[in-house]
PDB file of C-alpha atoms in Angstrom:
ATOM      1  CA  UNK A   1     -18.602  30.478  25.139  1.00  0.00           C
ATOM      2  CA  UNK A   2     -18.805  28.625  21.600  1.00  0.00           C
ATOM      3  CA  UNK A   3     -16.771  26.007  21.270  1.00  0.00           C
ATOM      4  CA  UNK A   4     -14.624  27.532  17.682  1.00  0.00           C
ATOM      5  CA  UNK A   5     -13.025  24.487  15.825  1.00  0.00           C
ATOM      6  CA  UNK A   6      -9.867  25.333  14.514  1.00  0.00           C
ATOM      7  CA  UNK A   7      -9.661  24.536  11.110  1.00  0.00           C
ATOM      8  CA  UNK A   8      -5.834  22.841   9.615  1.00  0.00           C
ATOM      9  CA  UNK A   9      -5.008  22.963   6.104  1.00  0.00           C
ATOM     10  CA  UNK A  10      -2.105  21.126   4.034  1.00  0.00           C
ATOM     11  CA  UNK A  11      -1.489  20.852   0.602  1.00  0.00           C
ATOM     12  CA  UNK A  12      -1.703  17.162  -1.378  1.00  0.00           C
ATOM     13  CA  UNK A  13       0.407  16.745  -4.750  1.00  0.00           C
ATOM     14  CA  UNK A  14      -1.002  13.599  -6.277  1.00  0.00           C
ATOM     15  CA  UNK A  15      -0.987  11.891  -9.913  1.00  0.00           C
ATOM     16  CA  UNK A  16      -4.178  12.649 -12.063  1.00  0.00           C
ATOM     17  CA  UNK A  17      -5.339   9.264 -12.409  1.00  0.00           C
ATOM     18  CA  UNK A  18      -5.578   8.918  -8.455  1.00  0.00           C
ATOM     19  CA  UNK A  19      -7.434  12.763  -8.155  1.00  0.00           C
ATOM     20  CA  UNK A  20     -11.130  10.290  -8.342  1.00  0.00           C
ATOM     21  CA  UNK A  21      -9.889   7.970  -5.613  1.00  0.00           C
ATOM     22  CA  UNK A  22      -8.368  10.661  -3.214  1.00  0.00           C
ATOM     23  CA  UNK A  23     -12.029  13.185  -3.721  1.00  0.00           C
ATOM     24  CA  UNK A  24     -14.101  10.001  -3.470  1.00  0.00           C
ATOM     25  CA  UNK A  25     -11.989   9.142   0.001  1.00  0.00           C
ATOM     26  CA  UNK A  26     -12.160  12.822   1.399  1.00  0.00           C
ATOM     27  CA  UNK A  27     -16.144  12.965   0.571  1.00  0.00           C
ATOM     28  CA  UNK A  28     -16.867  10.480   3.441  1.00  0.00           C
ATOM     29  CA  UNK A  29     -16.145  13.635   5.734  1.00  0.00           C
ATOM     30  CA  UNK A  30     -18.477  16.346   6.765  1.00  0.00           C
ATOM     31  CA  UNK A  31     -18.318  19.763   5.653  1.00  0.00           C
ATOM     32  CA  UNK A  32     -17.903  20.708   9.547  1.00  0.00           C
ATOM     33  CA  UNK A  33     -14.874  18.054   9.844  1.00  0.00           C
ATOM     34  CA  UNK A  34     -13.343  19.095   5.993  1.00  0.00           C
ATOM     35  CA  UNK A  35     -13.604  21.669   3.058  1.00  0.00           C
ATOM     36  CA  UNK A  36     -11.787  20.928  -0.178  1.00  0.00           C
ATOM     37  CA  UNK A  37     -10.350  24.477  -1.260  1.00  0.00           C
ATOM     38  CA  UNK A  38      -9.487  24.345  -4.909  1.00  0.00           C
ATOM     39  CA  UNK A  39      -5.729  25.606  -5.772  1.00  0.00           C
ATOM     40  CA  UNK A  40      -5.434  29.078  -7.276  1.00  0.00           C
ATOM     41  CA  UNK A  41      -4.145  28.035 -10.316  1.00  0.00           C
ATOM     42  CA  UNK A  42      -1.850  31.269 -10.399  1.00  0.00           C
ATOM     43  CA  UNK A  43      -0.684  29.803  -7.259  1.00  0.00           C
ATOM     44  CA  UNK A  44       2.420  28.645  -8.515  1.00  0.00           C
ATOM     45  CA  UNK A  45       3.239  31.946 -10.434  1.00  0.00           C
ATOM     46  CA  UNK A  46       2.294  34.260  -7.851  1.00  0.00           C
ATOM     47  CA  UNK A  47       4.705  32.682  -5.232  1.00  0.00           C
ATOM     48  CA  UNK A  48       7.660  32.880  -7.909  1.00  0.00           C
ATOM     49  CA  UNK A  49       6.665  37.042  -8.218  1.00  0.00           C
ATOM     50  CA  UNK A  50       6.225  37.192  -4.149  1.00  0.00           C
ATOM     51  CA  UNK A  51       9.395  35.314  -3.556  1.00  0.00           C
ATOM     52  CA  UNK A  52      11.485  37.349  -6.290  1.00  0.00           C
ATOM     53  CA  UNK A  53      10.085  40.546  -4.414  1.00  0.00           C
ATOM     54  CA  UNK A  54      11.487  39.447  -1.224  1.00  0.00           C
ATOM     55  CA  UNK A  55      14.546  38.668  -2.585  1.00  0.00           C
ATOM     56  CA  UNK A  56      14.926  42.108  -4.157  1.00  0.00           C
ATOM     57  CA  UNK A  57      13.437  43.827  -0.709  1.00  0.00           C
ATOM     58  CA  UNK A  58      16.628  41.728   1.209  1.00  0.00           C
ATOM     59  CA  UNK A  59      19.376  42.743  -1.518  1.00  0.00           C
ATOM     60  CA  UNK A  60      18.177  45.848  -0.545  1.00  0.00           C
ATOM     61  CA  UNK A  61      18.151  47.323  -4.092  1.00  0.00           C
ATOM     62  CA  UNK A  62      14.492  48.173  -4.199  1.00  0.00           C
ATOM     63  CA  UNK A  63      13.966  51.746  -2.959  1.00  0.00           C
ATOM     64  CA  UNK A  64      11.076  51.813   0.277  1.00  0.00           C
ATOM     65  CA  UNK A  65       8.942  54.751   0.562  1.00  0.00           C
ATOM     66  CA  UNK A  66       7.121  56.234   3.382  1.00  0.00           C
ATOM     67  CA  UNK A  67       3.558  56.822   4.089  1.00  0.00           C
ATOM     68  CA  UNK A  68       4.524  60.147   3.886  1.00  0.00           C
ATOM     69  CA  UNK A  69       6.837  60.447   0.919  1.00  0.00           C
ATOM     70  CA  UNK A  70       3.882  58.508  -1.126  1.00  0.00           C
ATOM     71  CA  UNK A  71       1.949  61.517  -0.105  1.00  0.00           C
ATOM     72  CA  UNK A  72       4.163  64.173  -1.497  1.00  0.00           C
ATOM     73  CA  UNK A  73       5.139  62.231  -4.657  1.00  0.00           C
ATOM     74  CA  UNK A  74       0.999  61.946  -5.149  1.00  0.00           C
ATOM     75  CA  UNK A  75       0.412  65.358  -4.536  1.00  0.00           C
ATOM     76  CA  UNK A  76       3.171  66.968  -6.547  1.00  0.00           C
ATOM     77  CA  UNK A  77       1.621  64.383  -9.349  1.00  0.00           C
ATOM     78  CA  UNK A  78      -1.416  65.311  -9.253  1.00  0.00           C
ATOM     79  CA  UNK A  79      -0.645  69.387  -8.819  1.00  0.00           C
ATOM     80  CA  UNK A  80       1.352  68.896 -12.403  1.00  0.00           C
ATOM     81  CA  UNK A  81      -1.856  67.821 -14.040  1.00  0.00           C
ATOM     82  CA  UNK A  82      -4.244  69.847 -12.191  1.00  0.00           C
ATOM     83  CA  UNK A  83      -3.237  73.058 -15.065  1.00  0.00           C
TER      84      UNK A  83
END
């Protein structure tokens, strides 16, 4: 059995002039022991739109639609174009 490392991430807010210091200080580590994932910069906008789409899901305003119900709505779409 391979012994799988089990990788932790967290996220690090720091000032600009520092960003040198704190990539020159995490660079002392291996790949193996750290990976530097650059932030999506669409992070923060994405998790506004995810979090407002929850919040509508919750209300319960938003209107949920089964596999199957997809399937008719699809099918009666696509038989009104077929002519």
């Amino acid at each position: 059995m391979e012994n799988e490392s089990i990788m932790e991430a967290i996220r690090l807010e720091f000032q600009p002039e520092i960003r040198e210091k704190v990539l020159k200080l995490l660079s002392e580590f291996s790949p193996s022991e750290l990976t530097i994932i650059e932030e999506d910069s669409d992070f923060e906008n994405d998790k506004k739109k995810v979090h407002a789409a929850y919040a509508k899901l919750k209300s319960g305003n938003e209107k949920l639609y089964s596999i199957d119900e997809v399937d008719s709505i699809l099918d009666n779409t696509f038989s009104e174009y077929d002519n």
